[in-house]
Each structure stands twice: as C-alpha cells, then as structure tokens.
Amino acid sequence: MSSLITIDWDYFMDYMNTWNGSYIENETNIYKHWYKKYFEEKNRGIDITKHMSVGGEVDEFWDKLKKNVNFKQNTKILLTESHLDAYKIAVEQGVDSVFSFDSHSDLGYEGLDSFKFEVNCADWLGKLIYEGKINQANIIYGPYTNEYPEEFDEINKKYDINYLSLDQVKCDDPCEIVHICRSGCWSAPWLDKRFMAFVYESGFEFENIDIKERKWDPKGISLAEQIDYMLYG
C-alpha cells in the first residue's frame, strides 16, 4: 500500500492545546494577525515570543520516523504553505493511504456533512477518503493537540481511519514525495528559522513551492503600522 507522508509544522507547536483560532489561509492571516496578537499581549505585559515555541519532540522526530518508514533513496520534500496541498499531491502520486502528522485531523468538522463542502484546509484528508482517492487515513496527532479522535466518530465509523502515535507508524512503501507545510496561520513567524532547520535535518532534497519569507521585526514597526495591526480583525 503506497503512502504519502505529510507533516504540518504546527504538529510541534507547544501552544496548540490552548490555541482555538480558526483562520482563512491568506497572506493577512499568515502574517498580519501575528503582529496583532503580539501587541495585544504586550499591552498585558506578556511577550508571546517567549511563551509560544516549538516542542522538544522536534529534535528526535526524523530519527524516530526513519526507523519505521522505508524511505526511498530519491525521496524529495515539497514545501508548501497550506496543508491543503497534500490533497493534490496524494492524487498526483496515486497513493493508497496518507500518514498525516498534524495538530488537527483535517477530516472536516461537521461530521459526514463536512463532505458537502469544497475541499479546503480543514477537510482535505476527509475528502480524499470520501471521494475514494485513498483507502486509508492515518492521523498522528501532535503532542499538544486539543482534539480527540472521538470528536470524529461519525466519520471514523464509516471509513478506514487510524489514530497513531509516532512510534506506531509503520510504512514500507512511502511515495518518493514527502510533503511539509508551514501553516503560517497557526505557526508563529519567529519560529520560521527553526522550521527550515527541521527541513534540512531530514537530509532530503527539498523544493519550496510557495512559502514566502516572513520578516518578524516588532521593534521596527511604526506606530501607524501598529495601530493598523491592532484594528485588523
């Protein structure tokens, strides 16, 4: 059974267990809302850059994954901004299953009614299995997720969906593409350098499809820009 390995960077975000934001993936939410949040919390005496970080699990991730996944020698990473791109990659690669590392299930959040909507960043995995494009979905929740498998019982009962730990992942036939998305609406811009370090640590060649550099410089923000950010949203 050929499989796509897809990794959402927010899998490692240590603040996801208290993060309840839901955003449309656009440049404004990927960049602008982080300044809004930063200045809001600064006014309360909190520096979120010191409280929102990457969990230590990131340091052992590739070693653990490579023990149980038979990666091909020509494995290549595709980097995209959105996890939605995993839908297209899975279809193009003709895989039978997906292993999704994420803080979110991306099965859809309205039960079976989720599949009435067009494919988007919140239902791409559910749509793959609903449309018969894959036979099995394997969800590996990040250690800081605030979701539970039971929340998706209606979908779980109808389709072949498994919830695994990293140590339980076994894959003998991964496709030659590994997908990694930054999910900038949920992953903080001051963690972008660690994101790229994570990609390099894989040891695989990679291609950046559409991730744009985010310049994080709150000290360089003018008062007018700060007011603009505070009014946003």
PDB file of C-alpha atoms in Angstrom:
ATOM      1  CA  MET A   1       0.000   0.000   0.000  1.00  0.00           C
ATOM      2  CA  SER A   2       1.739   3.171  -1.204  1.00  0.00           C
ATOM      3  CA  SER A   3       1.546   6.081   1.198  1.00  0.00           C
ATOM      4  CA  LEU A   4       2.054   9.815   1.371  1.00  0.00           C
ATOM      5  CA  ILE A   5       3.844  11.173   4.420  1.00  0.00           C
ATOM      6  CA  THR A   6       2.624  14.705   5.094  1.00  0.00           C
ATOM      7  CA  ILE A   7       3.723  16.877   8.005  1.00  0.00           C
ATOM      8  CA  ASP A   8       2.138  20.063   9.259  1.00  0.00           C
ATOM      9  CA  TRP A   9       4.655  22.236  11.121  1.00  0.00           C
ATOM     10  CA  ASP A  10       2.016  23.062  13.729  1.00  0.00           C
ATOM     11  CA  TYR A  11       2.378  19.427  14.862  1.00  0.00           C
ATOM     12  CA  PHE A  12       5.260  20.721  17.006  1.00  0.00           C
ATOM     13  CA  MET A  13       3.746  23.973  18.304  1.00  0.00           C
ATOM     14  CA  ASP A  14       3.679  23.761  22.100  1.00  0.00           C
ATOM     15  CA  TYR A  15       0.771  26.203  22.360  1.00  0.00           C
ATOM     16  CA  MET A  16      -1.733  24.244  20.267  1.00  0.00           C
ATOM     17  CA  ASN A  17      -3.504  22.798  23.306  1.00  0.00           C
ATOM     18  CA  THR A  18      -4.754  26.294  24.133  1.00  0.00           C
ATOM     19  CA  TRP A  19      -4.981  27.632  20.576  1.00  0.00           C
ATOM     20  CA  ASN A  20      -8.547  27.910  19.358  1.00  0.00           C
ATOM     21  CA  GLY A  21      -8.016  30.113  16.334  1.00  0.00           C
ATOM     22  CA  SER A  22      -9.576  29.209  13.005  1.00  0.00           C
ATOM     23  CA  TYR A  23      -8.430  31.211  10.020  1.00  0.00           C
ATOM     24  CA  ILE A  24      -8.815  31.578   6.301  1.00  0.00           C
ATOM     25  CA  GLU A  25      -5.390  30.907   4.829  1.00  0.00           C
ATOM     26  CA  ASN A  26      -4.343  34.156   3.233  1.00  0.00           C
ATOM     27  CA  GLU A  27      -1.354  36.462   3.469  1.00  0.00           C
ATOM     28  CA  THR A  28      -3.077  38.664   6.017  1.00  0.00           C
ATOM     29  CA  ASN A  29      -3.690  35.835   8.471  1.00  0.00           C
ATOM     30  CA  ILE A  30      -0.318  34.260   7.805  1.00  0.00           C
ATOM     31  CA  TYR A  31       1.490  37.479   8.666  1.00  0.00           C
ATOM     32  CA  LYS A  32      -0.602  40.358   9.931  1.00  0.00           C
ATOM     33  CA  HIS A  33      -2.572  38.691  12.693  1.00  0.00           C
ATOM     34  CA  TRP A  34       0.649  37.668  14.456  1.00  0.00           C
ATOM     35  CA  TYR A  35       1.547  41.316  14.999  1.00  0.00           C
ATOM     36  CA  LYS A  36      -1.956  41.973  16.286  1.00  0.00           C
ATOM     37  CA  LYS A  37      -1.629  39.134  18.781  1.00  0.00           C
ATOM     38  CA  TYR A  38       1.879  40.222  19.754  1.00  0.00           C
ATOM     39  CA  PHE A  39       0.892  43.821  20.521  1.00  0.00           C
ATOM     40  CA  GLU A  40      -2.318  42.798  22.293  1.00  0.00           C
ATOM     41  CA  GLU A  41      -0.377  40.565  24.652  1.00  0.00           C
ATOM     42  CA  LYS A  42       2.440  43.089  25.030  1.00  0.00           C
ATOM     43  CA  ASN A  43      -0.108  45.581  26.355  1.00  0.00           C
ATOM     44  CA  ARG A  44      -0.901  42.995  29.045  1.00  0.00           C
ATOM     45  CA  GLY A  45       2.781  42.640  29.908  1.00  0.00           C
ATOM     46  CA  ILE A  46       3.230  39.309  28.089  1.00  0.00           C
ATOM     47  CA  ASP A  47       5.871  38.558  25.469  1.00  0.00           C
ATOM     48  CA  ILE A  48       4.329  35.755  23.456  1.00  0.00           C
ATOM     49  CA  THR A  49       7.602  35.051  21.654  1.00  0.00           C
ATOM     50  CA  LYS A  50       8.871  33.648  24.950  1.00  0.00           C
ATOM     51  CA  HIS A  51       5.750  31.561  25.604  1.00  0.00           C
ATOM     52  CA  MET A  52       4.916  30.195  22.160  1.00  0.00           C
ATOM     53  CA  SER A  53       7.605  27.912  20.862  1.00  0.00           C
ATOM     54  CA  VAL A  54       8.467  24.540  19.314  1.00  0.00           C
ATOM     55  CA  GLY A  55       8.288  21.437  21.478  1.00  0.00           C
ATOM     56  CA  GLY A  56      11.427  19.408  22.126  1.00  0.00           C
ATOM     57  CA  GLU A  57       9.938  16.467  20.204  1.00  0.00           C
ATOM     58  CA  VAL A  58      11.132  18.108  17.001  1.00  0.00           C
ATOM     59  CA  ASP A  59      14.733  17.158  17.809  1.00  0.00           C
ATOM     60  CA  GLU A  60      14.049  13.412  17.669  1.00  0.00           C
ATOM     61  CA  PHE A  61      11.362  13.365  15.003  1.00  0.00           C
ATOM     62  CA  TRP A  62      13.350  12.367  11.930  1.00  0.00           C
ATOM     63  CA  ASP A  63      15.350   9.673  13.734  1.00  0.00           C
ATOM     64  CA  LYS A  64      12.162   8.080  15.049  1.00  0.00           C
ATOM     65  CA  LEU A  65      10.320   8.343  11.739  1.00  0.00           C
ATOM     66  CA  LYS A  66      13.156   6.853   9.710  1.00  0.00           C
ATOM     67  CA  LYS A  67      13.264   3.769  11.936  1.00  0.00           C
ATOM     68  CA  ASN A  68       9.777   2.770  10.811  1.00  0.00           C
ATOM     69  CA  VAL A  69       9.448   4.267   7.327  1.00  0.00           C
ATOM     70  CA  ASN A  70      11.332   2.739   4.418  1.00  0.00           C
ATOM     71  CA  PHE A  71      12.141   5.995   2.651  1.00  0.00           C
ATOM     72  CA  LYS A  72      13.378   5.676  -0.917  1.00  0.00           C
ATOM     73  CA  GLN A  73      16.817   6.975  -1.881  1.00  0.00           C
ATOM     74  CA  ASN A  74      15.292   9.538  -4.234  1.00  0.00           C
ATOM     75  CA  THR A  75      12.893  10.915  -1.626  1.00  0.00           C
ATOM     76  CA  LYS A  76      12.186  14.610  -2.106  1.00  0.00           C
ATOM     77  CA  ILE A  77      10.375  17.083   0.127  1.00  0.00           C
ATOM     78  CA  LEU A  78       7.828  19.515  -1.261  1.00  0.00           C
ATOM     79  CA  LEU A  79       7.322  22.594   0.921  1.00  0.00           C
ATOM     80  CA  THR A  80       4.025  24.446   0.770  1.00  0.00           C
ATOM     81  CA  GLU A  81       2.251  26.979   2.924  1.00  0.00           C
ATOM     82  CA  SER A  82      -1.020  25.088   3.311  1.00  0.00           C
ATOM     83  CA  HIS A  83      -1.793  21.513   4.283  1.00  0.00           C
ATOM     84  CA  LEU A  84      -4.487  21.640   1.622  1.00  0.00           C
ATOM     85  CA  ASP A  85      -1.760  20.925  -0.938  1.00  0.00           C
ATOM     86  CA  ALA A  86      -1.484  17.399   0.448  1.00  0.00           C
ATOM     87  CA  TYR A  87      -4.788  16.662  -1.312  1.00  0.00           C
ATOM     88  CA  LYS A  88      -3.345  17.419  -4.743  1.00  0.00           C
ATOM     89  CA  ILE A  89      -0.053  15.646  -4.010  1.00  0.00           C
ATOM     90  CA  ALA A  90      -1.843  12.488  -2.830  1.00  0.00           C
ATOM     91  CA  VAL A  91      -3.931  12.407  -6.013  1.00  0.00           C
ATOM     92  CA  GLU A  92      -0.966  13.094  -8.293  1.00  0.00           C
ATOM     93  CA  GLN A  93       1.138  10.400  -6.609  1.00  0.00           C
ATOM     94  CA  GLY A  94      -1.710   7.858  -6.742  1.00  0.00           C
ATOM     95  CA  VAL A  95      -1.197   6.725  -3.155  1.00  0.00           C
ATOM     96  CA  ASP A  96      -3.489   4.335  -1.313  1.00  0.00           C
ATOM     97  CA  SER A  97      -3.066   5.882   2.123  1.00  0.00           C
ATOM     98  CA  VAL A  98      -1.914   9.002   3.912  1.00  0.00           C
ATOM     99  CA  PHE A  99       0.032   9.435   7.131  1.00  0.00           C
ATOM    100  CA  SER A 100      -0.770  12.939   8.360  1.00  0.00           C
ATOM    101  CA  PHE A 101       1.253  14.492  11.193  1.00  0.00           C
ATOM    102  CA  ASP A 102      -0.768  17.440  12.427  1.00  0.00           C
ATOM    103  CA  SER A 103      -2.360  19.117  15.422  1.00  0.00           C
ATOM    104  CA  HIS A 104      -5.655  18.853  13.500  1.00  0.00           C
ATOM    105  CA  SER A 105      -7.416  15.906  11.900  1.00  0.00           C
ATOM    106  CA  ASP A 106      -8.380  17.809   8.738  1.00  0.00           C
ATOM    107  CA  LEU A 107     -11.201  15.301   8.302  1.00  0.00           C
ATOM    108  CA  GLY A 108     -13.812  18.048   8.337  1.00  0.00           C
ATOM    109  CA  TYR A 109     -15.526  19.393  11.423  1.00  0.00           C
ATOM    110  CA  GLU A 110     -19.217  18.858  10.627  1.00  0.00           C
ATOM    111  CA  GLY A 111     -19.318  15.058  10.647  1.00  0.00           C
ATOM    112  CA  LEU A 112     -20.347  13.470   7.363  1.00  0.00           C
ATOM    113  CA  ASP A 113     -21.886  16.792   6.350  1.00  0.00           C
ATOM    114  CA  SER A 114     -18.309  18.077   6.026  1.00  0.00           C
ATOM    115  CA  PHE A 115     -18.102  16.400   2.643  1.00  0.00           C
ATOM    116  CA  LYS A 116     -20.806  18.633   1.207  1.00  0.00           C
ATOM    117  CA  PHE A 117     -18.265  21.463   1.176  1.00  0.00           C
ATOM    118  CA  GLU A 118     -15.499  22.012  -1.341  1.00  0.00           C
ATOM    119  CA  VAL A 119     -12.078  20.718  -0.427  1.00  0.00           C
ATOM    120  CA  ASN A 120     -10.286  23.092   1.927  1.00  0.00           C
ATOM    121  CA  CYS A 121      -7.551  23.137   4.566  1.00  0.00           C
ATOM    122  CA  ALA A 122      -9.926  21.742   7.223  1.00  0.00           C
ATOM    123  CA  ASP A 123     -11.344  18.773   5.279  1.00  0.00           C
ATOM    124  CA  TRP A 124      -8.760  17.760   2.655  1.00  0.00           C
ATOM    125  CA  LEU A 125      -7.993  14.408   4.325  1.00  0.00           C
ATOM    126  CA  GLY A 126     -11.644  13.580   4.808  1.00  0.00           C
ATOM    127  CA  LYS A 127     -12.382  14.459   1.191  1.00  0.00           C
ATOM    128  CA  LEU A 128      -9.618  12.151  -0.045  1.00  0.00           C
ATOM    129  CA  ILE A 129     -11.137   9.128   1.648  1.00  0.00           C
ATOM    130  CA  TYR A 130     -14.748  10.172   0.984  1.00  0.00           C
ATOM    131  CA  GLU A 131     -14.046  10.519  -2.743  1.00  0.00           C
ATOM    132  CA  GLY A 132     -12.299   7.143  -2.842  1.00  0.00           C
ATOM    133  CA  LYS A 133      -8.978   8.650  -3.812  1.00  0.00           C
ATOM    134  CA  ILE A 134      -7.327   6.858  -0.863  1.00  0.00           C
ATOM    135  CA  ASN A 135      -8.404   3.792   1.086  1.00  0.00           C
ATOM    136  CA  GLN A 136      -6.928   4.629   4.469  1.00  0.00           C
ATOM    137  CA  ALA A 137      -6.148   7.719   6.522  1.00  0.00           C
ATOM    138  CA  ASN A 138      -3.670   7.616   9.389  1.00  0.00           C
ATOM    139  CA  ILE A 139      -3.658  10.591  11.743  1.00  0.00           C
ATOM    140  CA  ILE A 140      -0.717  11.204  14.044  1.00  0.00           C
ATOM    141  CA  TYR A 141      -1.720  13.990  16.363  1.00  0.00           C
ATOM    142  CA  GLY A 142       0.918  16.385  17.598  1.00  0.00           C
ATOM    143  CA  PRO A 143       1.708  16.149  21.321  1.00  0.00           C
ATOM    144  CA  TYR A 144      -0.031  19.471  22.009  1.00  0.00           C
ATOM    145  CA  THR A 145      -3.271  18.996  20.083  1.00  0.00           C
ATOM    146  CA  ASN A 146      -6.574  19.934  21.679  1.00  0.00           C
ATOM    147  CA  GLU A 147      -8.550  17.489  19.523  1.00  0.00           C
ATOM    148  CA  TYR A 148      -9.713  13.954  20.327  1.00  0.00           C
ATOM    149  CA  PRO A 149     -10.482  11.081  17.923  1.00  0.00           C
ATOM    150  CA  GLU A 150     -13.933  10.734  19.485  1.00  0.00           C
ATOM    151  CA  GLU A 151     -14.874  14.103  18.029  1.00  0.00           C
ATOM    152  CA  PHE A 152     -14.920  12.454  14.593  1.00  0.00           C
ATOM    153  CA  ASP A 153     -16.833   9.256  15.470  1.00  0.00           C
ATOM    154  CA  GLU A 154     -19.328   9.657  12.628  1.00  0.00           C
ATOM    155  CA  ILE A 155     -16.519   9.738  10.072  1.00  0.00           C
ATOM    156  CA  ASN A 156     -14.358   7.188  11.905  1.00  0.00           C
ATOM    157  CA  LYS A 157     -17.127   4.569  11.813  1.00  0.00           C
ATOM    158  CA  LYS A 158     -17.671   4.874   8.064  1.00  0.00           C
ATOM    159  CA  TYR A 159     -14.083   4.937   6.795  1.00  0.00           C
ATOM    160  CA  ASP A 160     -10.723   3.294   7.498  1.00  0.00           C
ATOM    161  CA  ILE A 161      -9.194   5.902   9.764  1.00  0.00           C
ATOM    162  CA  ASN A 162      -6.498   5.179  12.315  1.00  0.00           C
ATOM    163  CA  TYR A 163      -5.091   7.330  15.094  1.00  0.00           C
ATOM    164  CA  LEU A 164      -1.457   6.509  15.772  1.00  0.00           C
ATOM    165  CA  SER A 165       1.480   7.681  17.822  1.00  0.00           C
ATOM    166  CA  LEU A 166       4.770   8.427  16.091  1.00  0.00           C
ATOM    167  CA  ASP A 167       6.195   5.148  17.400  1.00  0.00           C
ATOM    168  CA  GLN A 168       3.275   3.206  15.898  1.00  0.00           C
ATOM    169  CA  VAL A 169       3.835   4.469  12.369  1.00  0.00           C
ATOM    170  CA  LYS A 170       4.896   1.653  10.020  1.00  0.00           C
ATOM    171  CA  CYS A 171       5.276   2.307   6.317  1.00  0.00           C
ATOM    172  CA  ASP A 172       7.097   0.012   3.893  1.00  0.00           C
ATOM    173  CA  ASP A 173       6.078   1.759   0.680  1.00  0.00           C
ATOM    174  CA  PRO A 174       6.140   5.546   1.025  1.00  0.00           C
ATOM    175  CA  CYS A 175       5.916   7.507  -2.192  1.00  0.00           C
ATOM    176  CA  GLU A 176       9.017   9.440  -3.202  1.00  0.00           C
ATOM    177  CA  ILE A 177       7.421  12.751  -2.145  1.00  0.00           C
ATOM    178  CA  VAL A 178       7.257  13.898   1.457  1.00  0.00           C
ATOM    179  CA  HIS A 179       5.031  16.918   1.966  1.00  0.00           C
ATOM    180  CA  ILE A 180       5.718  19.515   4.661  1.00  0.00           C
ATOM    181  CA  CYS A 181       3.568  22.595   5.153  1.00  0.00           C
ATOM    182  CA  ARG A 182       4.296  25.604   7.326  1.00  0.00           C
ATOM    183  CA  SER A 183       0.663  26.543   8.089  1.00  0.00           C
ATOM    184  CA  GLY A 184       1.587  30.121   8.853  1.00  0.00           C
ATOM    185  CA  CYS A 185      -1.834  30.956  10.283  1.00  0.00           C
ATOM    186  CA  TRP A 186      -1.040  28.614  13.165  1.00  0.00           C
ATOM    187  CA  SER A 187       2.773  28.556  13.273  1.00  0.00           C
ATOM    188  CA  ALA A 188       4.396  31.719  14.595  1.00  0.00           C
ATOM    189  CA  PRO A 189       6.767  33.676  12.318  1.00  0.00           C
ATOM    190  CA  TRP A 190       9.527  33.842  14.937  1.00  0.00           C
ATOM    191  CA  LEU A 191       9.748  30.044  14.579  1.00  0.00           C
ATOM    192  CA  ASP A 192      10.362  30.086  10.820  1.00  0.00           C
ATOM    193  CA  LYS A 193      14.127  29.623  11.129  1.00  0.00           C
ATOM    194  CA  ARG A 194      13.546  26.502  13.210  1.00  0.00           C
ATOM    195  CA  PHE A 195      11.136  25.338  10.524  1.00  0.00           C
ATOM    196  CA  MET A 196      13.829  25.496   7.864  1.00  0.00           C
ATOM    197  CA  ALA A 197      16.299  23.800  10.207  1.00  0.00           C
ATOM    198  CA  PHE A 198      13.744  20.992  10.600  1.00  0.00           C
ATOM    199  CA  VAL A 199      13.575  20.609   6.827  1.00  0.00           C
ATOM    200  CA  TYR A 200      17.375  20.459   6.500  1.00  0.00           C
ATOM    201  CA  GLU A 201      17.586  17.921   9.335  1.00  0.00           C
ATOM    202  CA  SER A 202      15.578  15.477   7.227  1.00  0.00           C
ATOM    203  CA  GLY A 203      18.597  15.010   4.973  1.00  0.00           C
ATOM    204  CA  PHE A 204      16.337  15.010   1.906  1.00  0.00           C
ATOM    205  CA  GLU A 205      16.432  17.377  -1.035  1.00  0.00           C
ATOM    206  CA  PHE A 206      13.567  19.844  -0.982  1.00  0.00           C
ATOM    207  CA  GLU A 207      11.707  22.260  -3.215  1.00  0.00           C
ATOM    208  CA  ASN A 208       9.914  25.333  -1.891  1.00  0.00           C
ATOM    209  CA  ILE A 209       6.673  25.630  -3.825  1.00  0.00           C
ATOM    210  CA  ASP A 210       5.038  28.738  -2.375  1.00  0.00           C
ATOM    211  CA  ILE A 211       6.301  29.587   1.124  1.00  0.00           C
ATOM    212  CA  LYS A 212       7.190  33.272   1.379  1.00  0.00           C
ATOM    213  CA  GLU A 213       9.661  34.669   3.868  1.00  0.00           C
ATOM    214  CA  ARG A 214       8.070  36.382   6.856  1.00  0.00           C
ATOM    215  CA  LYS A 215      10.109  39.213   8.302  1.00  0.00           C
ATOM    216  CA  TRP A 216       9.456  39.334  12.041  1.00  0.00           C
ATOM    217  CA  ASP A 217      10.587  42.676  13.455  1.00  0.00           C
ATOM    218  CA  PRO A 218       8.141  44.104  16.033  1.00  0.00           C
ATOM    219  CA  LYS A 219      10.701  46.699  17.168  1.00  0.00           C
ATOM    220  CA  GLY A 220      10.822  48.061  13.629  1.00  0.00           C
ATOM    221  CA  ILE A 221       7.060  48.552  13.377  1.00  0.00           C
ATOM    222  CA  SER A 222       5.924  52.172  13.215  1.00  0.00           C
ATOM    223  CA  LEU A 223       3.099  53.467  15.400  1.00  0.00           C
ATOM    224  CA  ALA A 224       0.861  53.778  12.344  1.00  0.00           C
ATOM    225  CA  GLU A 225       1.551  50.158  11.405  1.00  0.00           C
ATOM    226  CA  GLN A 226       0.916  49.054  14.975  1.00  0.00           C
ATOM    227  CA  ILE A 227      -2.457  50.790  15.025  1.00  0.00           C
ATOM    228  CA  ASP A 228      -3.288  49.210  11.681  1.00  0.00           C
ATOM    229  CA  TYR A 229      -2.445  45.753  13.030  1.00  0.00           C
ATOM    230  CA  MET A 230      -4.436  46.329  16.209  1.00  0.00           C
ATOM    231  CA  LEU A 231      -7.500  47.304  14.177  1.00  0.00           C
ATOM    232  CA  TYR A 232      -7.175  44.236  11.985  1.00  0.00           C
ATOM    233  CA  GLY A 233      -9.774  41.556  12.559  1.00  0.00           C
TER     234      GLY A 233
END
